[in-house]
Short mmCIF file of N, CA, C and O in Angstrom, two decimals:
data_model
loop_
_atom_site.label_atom_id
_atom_site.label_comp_id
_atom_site.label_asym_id
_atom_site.label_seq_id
_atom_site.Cartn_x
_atom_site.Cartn_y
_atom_site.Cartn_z
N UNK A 1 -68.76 26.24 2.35
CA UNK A 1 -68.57 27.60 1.96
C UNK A 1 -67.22 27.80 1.28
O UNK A 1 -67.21 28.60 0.34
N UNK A 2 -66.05 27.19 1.60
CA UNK A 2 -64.92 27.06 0.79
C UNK A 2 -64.96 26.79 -0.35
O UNK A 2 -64.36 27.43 -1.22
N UNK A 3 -66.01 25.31 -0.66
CA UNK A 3 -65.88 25.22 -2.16
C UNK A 3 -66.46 25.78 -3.06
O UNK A 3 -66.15 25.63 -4.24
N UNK A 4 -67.48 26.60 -2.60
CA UNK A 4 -67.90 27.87 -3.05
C UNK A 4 -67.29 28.91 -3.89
O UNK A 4 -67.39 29.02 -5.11
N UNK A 5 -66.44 29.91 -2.79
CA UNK A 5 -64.94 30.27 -2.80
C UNK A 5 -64.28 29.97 -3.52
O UNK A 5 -63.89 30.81 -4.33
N UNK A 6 -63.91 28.92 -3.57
CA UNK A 6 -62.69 28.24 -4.42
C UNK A 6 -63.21 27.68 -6.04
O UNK A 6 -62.34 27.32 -6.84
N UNK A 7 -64.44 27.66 -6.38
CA UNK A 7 -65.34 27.43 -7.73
C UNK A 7 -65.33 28.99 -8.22
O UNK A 7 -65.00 29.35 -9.35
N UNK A 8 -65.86 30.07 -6.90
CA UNK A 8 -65.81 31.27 -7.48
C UNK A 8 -64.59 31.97 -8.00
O UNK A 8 -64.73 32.93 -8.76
N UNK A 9 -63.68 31.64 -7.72
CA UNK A 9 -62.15 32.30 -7.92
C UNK A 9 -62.17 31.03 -9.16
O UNK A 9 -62.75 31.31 -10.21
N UNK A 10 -61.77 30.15 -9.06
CA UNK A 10 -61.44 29.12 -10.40
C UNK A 10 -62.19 29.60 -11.31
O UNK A 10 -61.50 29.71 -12.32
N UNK A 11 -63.78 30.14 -11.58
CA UNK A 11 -64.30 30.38 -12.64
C UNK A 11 -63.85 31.85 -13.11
O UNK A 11 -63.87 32.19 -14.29
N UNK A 12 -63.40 32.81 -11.93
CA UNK A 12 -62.84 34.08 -12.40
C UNK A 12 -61.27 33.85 -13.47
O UNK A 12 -60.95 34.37 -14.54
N UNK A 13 -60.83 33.20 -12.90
CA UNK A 13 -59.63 32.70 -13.62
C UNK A 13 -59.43 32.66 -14.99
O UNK A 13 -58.71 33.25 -15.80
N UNK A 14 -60.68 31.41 -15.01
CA UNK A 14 -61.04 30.70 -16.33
C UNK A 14 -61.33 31.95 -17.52
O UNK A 14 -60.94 32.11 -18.67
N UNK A 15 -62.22 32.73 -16.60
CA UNK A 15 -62.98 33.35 -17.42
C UNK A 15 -61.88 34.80 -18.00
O UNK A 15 -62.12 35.34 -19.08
N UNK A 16 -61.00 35.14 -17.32
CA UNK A 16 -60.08 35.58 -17.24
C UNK A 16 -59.09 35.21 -18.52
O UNK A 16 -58.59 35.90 -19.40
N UNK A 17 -59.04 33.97 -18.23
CA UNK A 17 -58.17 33.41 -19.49
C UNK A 17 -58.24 33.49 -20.65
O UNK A 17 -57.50 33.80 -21.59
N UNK A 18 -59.62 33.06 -20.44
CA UNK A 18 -60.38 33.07 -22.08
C UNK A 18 -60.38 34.39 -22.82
O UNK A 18 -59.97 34.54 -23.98
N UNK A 19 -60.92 35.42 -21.95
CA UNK A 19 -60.73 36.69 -22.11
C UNK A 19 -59.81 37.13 -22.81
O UNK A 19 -60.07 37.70 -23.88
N UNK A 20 -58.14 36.90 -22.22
CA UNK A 20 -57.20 37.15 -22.45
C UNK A 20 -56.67 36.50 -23.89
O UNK A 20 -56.00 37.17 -24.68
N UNK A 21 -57.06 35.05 -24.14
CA UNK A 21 -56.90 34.54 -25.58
C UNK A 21 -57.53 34.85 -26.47
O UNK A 21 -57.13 34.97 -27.63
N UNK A 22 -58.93 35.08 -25.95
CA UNK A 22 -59.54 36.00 -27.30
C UNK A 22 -59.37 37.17 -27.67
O UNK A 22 -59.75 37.48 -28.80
N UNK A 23 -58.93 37.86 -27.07
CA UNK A 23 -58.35 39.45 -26.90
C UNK A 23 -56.89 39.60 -27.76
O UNK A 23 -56.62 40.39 -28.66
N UNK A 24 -56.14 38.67 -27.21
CA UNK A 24 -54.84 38.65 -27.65
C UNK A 24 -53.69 39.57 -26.87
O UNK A 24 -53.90 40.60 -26.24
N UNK A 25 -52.35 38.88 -27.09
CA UNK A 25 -51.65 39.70 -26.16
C UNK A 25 -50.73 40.87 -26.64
O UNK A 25 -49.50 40.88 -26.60
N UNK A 26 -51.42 41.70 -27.03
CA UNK A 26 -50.96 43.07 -27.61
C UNK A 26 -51.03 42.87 -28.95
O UNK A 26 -52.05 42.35 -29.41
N UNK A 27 -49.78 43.30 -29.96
CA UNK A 27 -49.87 42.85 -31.24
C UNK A 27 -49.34 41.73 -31.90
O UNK A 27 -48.69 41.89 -32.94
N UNK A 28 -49.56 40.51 -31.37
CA UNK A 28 -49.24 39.51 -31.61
C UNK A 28 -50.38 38.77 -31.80
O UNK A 28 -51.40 38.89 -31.12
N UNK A 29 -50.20 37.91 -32.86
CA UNK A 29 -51.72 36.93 -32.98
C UNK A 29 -51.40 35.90 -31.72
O UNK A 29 -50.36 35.46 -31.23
N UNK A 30 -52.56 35.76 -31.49
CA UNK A 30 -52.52 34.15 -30.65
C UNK A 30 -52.41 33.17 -31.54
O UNK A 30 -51.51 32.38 -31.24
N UNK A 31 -52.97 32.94 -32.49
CA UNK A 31 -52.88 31.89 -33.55
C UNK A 31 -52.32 31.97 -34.85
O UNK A 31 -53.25 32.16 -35.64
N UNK A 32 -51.22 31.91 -35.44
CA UNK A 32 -50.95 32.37 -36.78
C UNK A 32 -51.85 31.82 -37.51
O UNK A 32 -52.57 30.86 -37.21
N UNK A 33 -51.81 32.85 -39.20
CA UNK A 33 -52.87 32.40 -39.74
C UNK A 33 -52.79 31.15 -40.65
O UNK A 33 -52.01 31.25 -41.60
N UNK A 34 -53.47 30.00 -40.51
CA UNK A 34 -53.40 28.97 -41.34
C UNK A 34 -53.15 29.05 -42.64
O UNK A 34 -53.89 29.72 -43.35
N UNK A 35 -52.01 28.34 -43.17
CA UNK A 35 -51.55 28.28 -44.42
C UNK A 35 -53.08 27.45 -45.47
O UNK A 35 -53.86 26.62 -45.01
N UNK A 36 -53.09 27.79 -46.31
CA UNK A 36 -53.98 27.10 -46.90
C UNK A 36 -53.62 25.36 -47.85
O UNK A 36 -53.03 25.61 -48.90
N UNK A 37 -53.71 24.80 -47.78
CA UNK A 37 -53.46 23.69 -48.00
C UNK A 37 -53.95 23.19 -49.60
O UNK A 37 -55.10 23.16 -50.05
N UNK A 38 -52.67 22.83 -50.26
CA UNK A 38 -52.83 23.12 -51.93
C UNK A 38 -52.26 21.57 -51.89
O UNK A 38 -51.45 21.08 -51.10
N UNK A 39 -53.19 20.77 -53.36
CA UNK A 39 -53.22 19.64 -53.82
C UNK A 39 -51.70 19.75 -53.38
O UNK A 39 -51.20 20.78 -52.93
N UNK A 40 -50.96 18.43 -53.59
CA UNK A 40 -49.55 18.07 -53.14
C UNK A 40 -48.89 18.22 -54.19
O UNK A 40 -47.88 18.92 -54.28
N UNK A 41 -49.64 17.29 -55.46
CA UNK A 41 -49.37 16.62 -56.38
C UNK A 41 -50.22 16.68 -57.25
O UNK A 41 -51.17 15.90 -57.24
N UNK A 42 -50.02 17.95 -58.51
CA UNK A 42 -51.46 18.82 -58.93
C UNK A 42 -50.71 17.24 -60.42
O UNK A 42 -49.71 16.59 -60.71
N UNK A 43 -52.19 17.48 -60.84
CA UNK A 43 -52.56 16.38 -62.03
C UNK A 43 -51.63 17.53 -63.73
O UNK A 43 -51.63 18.74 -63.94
N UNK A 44 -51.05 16.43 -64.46
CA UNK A 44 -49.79 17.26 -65.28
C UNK A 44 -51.13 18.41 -66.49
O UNK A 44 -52.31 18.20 -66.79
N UNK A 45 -50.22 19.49 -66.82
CA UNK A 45 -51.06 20.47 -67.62
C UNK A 45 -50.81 19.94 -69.10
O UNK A 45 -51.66 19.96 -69.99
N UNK A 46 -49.44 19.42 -69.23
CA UNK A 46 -48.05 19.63 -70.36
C UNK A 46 -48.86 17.92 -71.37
O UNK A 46 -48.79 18.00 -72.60
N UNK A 47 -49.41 16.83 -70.89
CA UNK A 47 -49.70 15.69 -71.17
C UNK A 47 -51.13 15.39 -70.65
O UNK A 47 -51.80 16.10 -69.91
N UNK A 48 -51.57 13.80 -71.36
CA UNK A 48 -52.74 13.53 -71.17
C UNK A 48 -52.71 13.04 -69.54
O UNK A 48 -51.54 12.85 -69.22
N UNK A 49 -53.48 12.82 -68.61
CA UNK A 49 -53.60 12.33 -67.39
C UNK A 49 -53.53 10.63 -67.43
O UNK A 49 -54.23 10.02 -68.24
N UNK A 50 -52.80 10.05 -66.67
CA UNK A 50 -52.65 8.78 -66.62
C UNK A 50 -53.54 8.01 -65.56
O UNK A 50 -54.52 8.46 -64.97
N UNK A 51 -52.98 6.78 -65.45
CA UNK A 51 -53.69 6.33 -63.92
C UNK A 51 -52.87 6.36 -62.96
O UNK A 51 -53.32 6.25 -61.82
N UNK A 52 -51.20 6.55 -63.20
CA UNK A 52 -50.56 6.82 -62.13
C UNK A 52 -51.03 8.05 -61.67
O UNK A 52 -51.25 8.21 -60.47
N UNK A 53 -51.27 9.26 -62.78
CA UNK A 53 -51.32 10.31 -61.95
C UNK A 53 -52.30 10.29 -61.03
O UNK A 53 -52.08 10.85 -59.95
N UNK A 54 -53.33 9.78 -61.22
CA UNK A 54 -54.71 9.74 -60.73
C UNK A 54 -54.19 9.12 -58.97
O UNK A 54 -54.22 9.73 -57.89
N UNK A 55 -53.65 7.43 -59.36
CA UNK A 55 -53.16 7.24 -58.22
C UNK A 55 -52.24 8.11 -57.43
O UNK A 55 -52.29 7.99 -56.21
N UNK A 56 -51.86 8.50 -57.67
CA UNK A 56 -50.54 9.54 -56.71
C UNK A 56 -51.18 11.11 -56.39
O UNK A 56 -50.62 11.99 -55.73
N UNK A 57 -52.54 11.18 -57.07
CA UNK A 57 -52.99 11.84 -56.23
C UNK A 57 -53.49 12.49 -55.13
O UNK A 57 -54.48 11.80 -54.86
N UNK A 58 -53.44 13.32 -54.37
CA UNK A 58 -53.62 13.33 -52.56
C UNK A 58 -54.75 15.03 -53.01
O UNK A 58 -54.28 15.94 -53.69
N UNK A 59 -55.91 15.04 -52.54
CA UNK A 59 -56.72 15.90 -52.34
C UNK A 59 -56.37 16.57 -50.88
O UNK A 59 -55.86 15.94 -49.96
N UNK A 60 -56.76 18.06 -50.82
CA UNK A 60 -56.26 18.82 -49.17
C UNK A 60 -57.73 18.42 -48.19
O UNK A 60 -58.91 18.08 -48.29
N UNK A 61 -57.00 18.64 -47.55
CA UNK A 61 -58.65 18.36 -46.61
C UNK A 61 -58.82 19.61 -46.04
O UNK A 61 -57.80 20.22 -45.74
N UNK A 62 -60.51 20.41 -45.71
CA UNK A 62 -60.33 21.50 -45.24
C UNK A 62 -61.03 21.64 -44.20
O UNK A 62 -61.38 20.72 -43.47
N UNK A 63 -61.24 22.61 -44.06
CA UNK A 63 -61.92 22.84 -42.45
C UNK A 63 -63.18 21.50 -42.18
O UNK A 63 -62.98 20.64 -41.33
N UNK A 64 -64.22 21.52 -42.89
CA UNK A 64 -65.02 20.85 -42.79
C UNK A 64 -64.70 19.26 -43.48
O UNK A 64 -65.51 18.35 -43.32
N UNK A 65 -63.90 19.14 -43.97
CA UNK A 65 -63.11 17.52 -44.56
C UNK A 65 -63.56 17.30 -45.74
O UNK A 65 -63.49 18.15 -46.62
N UNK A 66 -64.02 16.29 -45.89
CA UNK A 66 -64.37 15.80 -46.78
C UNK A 66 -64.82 14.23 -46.77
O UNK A 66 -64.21 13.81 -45.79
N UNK A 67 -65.70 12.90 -47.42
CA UNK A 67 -65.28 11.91 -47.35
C UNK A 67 -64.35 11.15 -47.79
O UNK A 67 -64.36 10.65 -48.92
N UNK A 68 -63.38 10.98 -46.87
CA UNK A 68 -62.75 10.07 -48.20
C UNK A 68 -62.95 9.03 -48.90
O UNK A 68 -62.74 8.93 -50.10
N UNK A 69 -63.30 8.30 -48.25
CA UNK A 69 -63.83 7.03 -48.40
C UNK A 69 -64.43 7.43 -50.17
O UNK A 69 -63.84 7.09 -51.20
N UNK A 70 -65.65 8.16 -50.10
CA UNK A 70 -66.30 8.56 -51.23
C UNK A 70 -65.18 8.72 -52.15
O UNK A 70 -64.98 7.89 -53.03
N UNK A 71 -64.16 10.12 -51.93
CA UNK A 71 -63.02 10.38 -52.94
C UNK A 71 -62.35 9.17 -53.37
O UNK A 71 -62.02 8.97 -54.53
N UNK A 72 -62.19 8.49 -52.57
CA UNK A 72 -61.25 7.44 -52.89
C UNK A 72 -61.90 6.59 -54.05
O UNK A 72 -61.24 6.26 -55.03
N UNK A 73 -63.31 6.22 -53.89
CA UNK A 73 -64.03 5.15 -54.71
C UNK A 73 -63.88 6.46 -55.96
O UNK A 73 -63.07 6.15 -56.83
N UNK A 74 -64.18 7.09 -56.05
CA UNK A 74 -64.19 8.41 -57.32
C UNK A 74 -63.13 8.25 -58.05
O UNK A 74 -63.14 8.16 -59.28
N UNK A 75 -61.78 8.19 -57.06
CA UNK A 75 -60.38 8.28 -57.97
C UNK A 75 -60.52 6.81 -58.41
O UNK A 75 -60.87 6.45 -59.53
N UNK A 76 -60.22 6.09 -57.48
CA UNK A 76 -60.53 4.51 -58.30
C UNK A 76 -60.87 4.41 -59.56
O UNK A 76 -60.07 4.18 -60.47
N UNK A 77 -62.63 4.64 -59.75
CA UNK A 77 -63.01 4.52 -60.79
C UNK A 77 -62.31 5.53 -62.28
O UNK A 77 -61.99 5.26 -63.44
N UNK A 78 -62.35 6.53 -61.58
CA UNK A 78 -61.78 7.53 -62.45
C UNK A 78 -60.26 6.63 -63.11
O UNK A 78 -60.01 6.55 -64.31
N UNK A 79 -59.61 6.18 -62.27
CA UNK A 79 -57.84 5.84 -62.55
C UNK A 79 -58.34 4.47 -63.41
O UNK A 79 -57.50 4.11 -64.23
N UNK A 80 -59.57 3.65 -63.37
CA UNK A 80 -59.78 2.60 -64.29
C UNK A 80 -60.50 2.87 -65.49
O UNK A 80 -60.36 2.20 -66.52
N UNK A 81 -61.46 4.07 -65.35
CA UNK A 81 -61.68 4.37 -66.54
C UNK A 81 -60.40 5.02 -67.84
O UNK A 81 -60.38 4.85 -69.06
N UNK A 82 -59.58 5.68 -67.04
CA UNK A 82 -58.46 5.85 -67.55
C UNK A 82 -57.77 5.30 -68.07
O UNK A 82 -57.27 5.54 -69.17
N UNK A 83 -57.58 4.36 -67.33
CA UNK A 83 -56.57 3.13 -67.82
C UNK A 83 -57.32 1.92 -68.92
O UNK A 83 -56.76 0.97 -69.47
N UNK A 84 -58.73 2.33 -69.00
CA UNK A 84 -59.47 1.61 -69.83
C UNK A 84 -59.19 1.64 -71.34
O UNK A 84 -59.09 0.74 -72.18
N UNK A 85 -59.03 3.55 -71.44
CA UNK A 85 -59.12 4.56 -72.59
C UNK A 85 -57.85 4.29 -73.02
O UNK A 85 -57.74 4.15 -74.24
N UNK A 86 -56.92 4.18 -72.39
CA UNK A 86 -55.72 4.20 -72.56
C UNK A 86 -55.38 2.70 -73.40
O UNK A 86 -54.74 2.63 -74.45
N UNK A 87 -55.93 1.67 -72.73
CA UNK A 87 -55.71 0.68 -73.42
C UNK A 87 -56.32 0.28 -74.82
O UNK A 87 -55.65 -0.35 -75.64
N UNK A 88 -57.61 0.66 -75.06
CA UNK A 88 -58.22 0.92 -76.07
C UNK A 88 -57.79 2.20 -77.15
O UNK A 88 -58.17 2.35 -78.31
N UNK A 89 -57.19 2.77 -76.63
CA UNK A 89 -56.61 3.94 -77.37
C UNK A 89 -55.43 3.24 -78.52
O UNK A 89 -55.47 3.13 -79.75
N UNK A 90 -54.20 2.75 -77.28
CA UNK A 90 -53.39 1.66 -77.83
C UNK A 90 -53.66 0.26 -78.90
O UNK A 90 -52.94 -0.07 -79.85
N UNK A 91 -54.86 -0.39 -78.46
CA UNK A 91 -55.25 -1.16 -79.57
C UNK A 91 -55.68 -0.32 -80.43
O UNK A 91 -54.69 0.13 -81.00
N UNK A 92 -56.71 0.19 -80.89
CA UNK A 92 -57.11 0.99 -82.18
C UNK A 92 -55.38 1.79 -82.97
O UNK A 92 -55.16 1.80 -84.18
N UNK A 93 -54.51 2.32 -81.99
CA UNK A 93 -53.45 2.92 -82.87
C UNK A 93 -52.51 1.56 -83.53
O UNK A 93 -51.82 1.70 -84.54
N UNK A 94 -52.62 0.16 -82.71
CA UNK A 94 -52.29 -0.98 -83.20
C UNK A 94 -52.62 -1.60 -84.27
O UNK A 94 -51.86 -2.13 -85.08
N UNK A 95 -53.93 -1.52 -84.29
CA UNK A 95 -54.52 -1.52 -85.13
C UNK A 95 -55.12 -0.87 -86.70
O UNK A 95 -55.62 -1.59 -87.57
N UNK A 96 -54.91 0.84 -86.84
CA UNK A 96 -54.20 1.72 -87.72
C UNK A 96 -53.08 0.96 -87.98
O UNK A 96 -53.16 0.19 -88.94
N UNK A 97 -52.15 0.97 -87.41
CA UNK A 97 -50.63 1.08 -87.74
C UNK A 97 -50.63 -0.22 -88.60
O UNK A 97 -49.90 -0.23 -89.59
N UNK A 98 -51.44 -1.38 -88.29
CA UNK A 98 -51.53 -2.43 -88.98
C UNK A 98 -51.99 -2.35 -90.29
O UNK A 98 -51.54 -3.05 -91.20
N UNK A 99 -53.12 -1.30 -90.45
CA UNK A 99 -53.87 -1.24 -91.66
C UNK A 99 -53.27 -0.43 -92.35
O UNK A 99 -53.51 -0.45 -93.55
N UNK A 100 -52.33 0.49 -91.86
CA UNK A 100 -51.28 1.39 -92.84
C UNK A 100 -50.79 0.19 -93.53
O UNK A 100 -51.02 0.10 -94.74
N UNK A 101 -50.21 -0.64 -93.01
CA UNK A 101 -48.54 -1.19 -93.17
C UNK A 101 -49.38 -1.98 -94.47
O UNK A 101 -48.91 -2.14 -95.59
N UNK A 102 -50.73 -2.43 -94.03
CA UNK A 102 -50.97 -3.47 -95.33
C UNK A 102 -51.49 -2.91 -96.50
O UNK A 102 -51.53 -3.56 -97.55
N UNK A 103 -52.06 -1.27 -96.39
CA UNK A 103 -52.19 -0.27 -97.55
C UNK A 103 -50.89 -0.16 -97.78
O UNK A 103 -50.58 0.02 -98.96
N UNK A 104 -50.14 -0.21 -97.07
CA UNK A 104 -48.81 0.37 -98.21
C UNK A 104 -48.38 -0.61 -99.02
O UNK A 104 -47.97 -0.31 -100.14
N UNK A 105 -48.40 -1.92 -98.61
CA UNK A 105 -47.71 -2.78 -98.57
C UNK A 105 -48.64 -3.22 -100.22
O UNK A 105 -48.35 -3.43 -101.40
N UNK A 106 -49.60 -3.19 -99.54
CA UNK A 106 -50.52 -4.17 -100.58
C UNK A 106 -50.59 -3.29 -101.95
O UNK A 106 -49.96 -3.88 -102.83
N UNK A 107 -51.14 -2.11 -102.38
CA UNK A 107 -50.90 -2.18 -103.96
C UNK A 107 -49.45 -2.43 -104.36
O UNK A 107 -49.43 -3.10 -105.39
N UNK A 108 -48.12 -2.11 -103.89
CA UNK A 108 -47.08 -2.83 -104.33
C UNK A 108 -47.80 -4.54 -104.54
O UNK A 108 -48.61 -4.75 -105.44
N UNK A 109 -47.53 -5.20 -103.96
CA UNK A 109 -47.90 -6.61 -104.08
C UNK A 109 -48.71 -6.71 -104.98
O UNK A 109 -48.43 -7.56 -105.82
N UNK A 110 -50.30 -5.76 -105.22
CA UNK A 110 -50.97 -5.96 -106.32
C UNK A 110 -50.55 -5.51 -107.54
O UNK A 110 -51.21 -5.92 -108.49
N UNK A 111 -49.36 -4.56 -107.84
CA UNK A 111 -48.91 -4.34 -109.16
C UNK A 111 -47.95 -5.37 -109.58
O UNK A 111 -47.84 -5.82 -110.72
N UNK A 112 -47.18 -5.75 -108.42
CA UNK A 112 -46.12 -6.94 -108.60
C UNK A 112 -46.53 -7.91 -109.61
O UNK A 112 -46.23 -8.10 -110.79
N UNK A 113 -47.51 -8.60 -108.54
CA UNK A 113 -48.58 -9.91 -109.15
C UNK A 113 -48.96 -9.55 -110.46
O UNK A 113 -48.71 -10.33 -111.38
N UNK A 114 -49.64 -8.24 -110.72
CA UNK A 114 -49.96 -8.05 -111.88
C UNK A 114 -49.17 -7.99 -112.95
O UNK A 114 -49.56 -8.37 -114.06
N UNK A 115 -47.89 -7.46 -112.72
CA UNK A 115 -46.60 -7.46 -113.52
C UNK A 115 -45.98 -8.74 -114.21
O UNK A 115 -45.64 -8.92 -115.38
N UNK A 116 -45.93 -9.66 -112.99
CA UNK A 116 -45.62 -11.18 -112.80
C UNK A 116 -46.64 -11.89 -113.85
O UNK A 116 -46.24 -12.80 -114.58
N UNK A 117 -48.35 -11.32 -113.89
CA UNK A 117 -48.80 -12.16 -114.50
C UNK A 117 -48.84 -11.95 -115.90
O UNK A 117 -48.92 -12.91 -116.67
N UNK A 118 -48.79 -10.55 -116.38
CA UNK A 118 -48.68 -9.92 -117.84
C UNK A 118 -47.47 -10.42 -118.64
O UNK A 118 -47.46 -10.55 -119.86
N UNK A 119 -46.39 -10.70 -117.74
CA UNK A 119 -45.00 -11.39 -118.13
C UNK A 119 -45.35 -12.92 -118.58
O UNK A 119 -45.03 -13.43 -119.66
N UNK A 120 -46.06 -13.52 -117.54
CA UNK A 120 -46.15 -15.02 -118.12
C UNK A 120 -47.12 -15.31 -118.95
O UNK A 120 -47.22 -16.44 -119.43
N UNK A 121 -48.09 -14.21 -119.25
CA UNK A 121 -49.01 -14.23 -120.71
C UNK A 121 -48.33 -13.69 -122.10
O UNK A 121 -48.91 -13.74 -123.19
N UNK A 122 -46.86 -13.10 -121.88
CA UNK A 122 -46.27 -13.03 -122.97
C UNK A 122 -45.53 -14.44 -123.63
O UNK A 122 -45.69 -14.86 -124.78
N UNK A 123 -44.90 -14.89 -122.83
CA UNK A 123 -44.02 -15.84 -122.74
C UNK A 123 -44.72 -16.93 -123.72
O UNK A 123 -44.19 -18.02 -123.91
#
């Protein structure tokens, strides 16, 4: 019959408590309100996106999460496709820059030659 008693008072307690936290204790929150949680390290507005940025990226996690695992394989790919574009970007402007240099280069050389050869058909 005591532990009776003593279950019945412990559950008044409990129930008591709970009461009291969900209620709150006057005008004070029991819980302040959660800040909301913003990327760390937002991706640049000002330039193209790199693969560092990609890497140094950190997503918030929210109430319900997220996978990361999944995010992670996402940024991955994302930071190699990037870095794919990027490198191919670089060859093709390597490659321009090459075909400038030999348009510029080359009708000089072809008037030269031609100059050079009109001279030694006078001679």
């Amino acid at each position: 019959m005591i532990v009776f008693w003593f279950l019945l008072i412990a559950l008044v307690v409990v129930v008591a408590g709970v009461t009291l936290a969900v209620v709150g204790g006057g005008e004070q929150a029991v819980l302040p309100e959660a800040e909301r949680e913003v990327v760390a390290d937002a991706l640049p507005e000002t330039r193209p996106v790199t693969r560092a940025d990609i890497d140094a990226l950190r997503l918030p996690v929210g109430a319900r999460g997220y996978r990361m695992a999944e995010v992670d394989d996402v940024l991955s790919r994302l930071g190699a496709e990037l870095a794919e574009r990027d490198a191919r970007i670089a060859g093709l402007e390597a490659a321009l820059a090459g075909a400038q240099a030999t348009a510029v280069g080359g009708p000089d050389l072809f008037k030269r030659d031609r100059a050079e050869g009109d001279e030694g058909e006078r001679r």
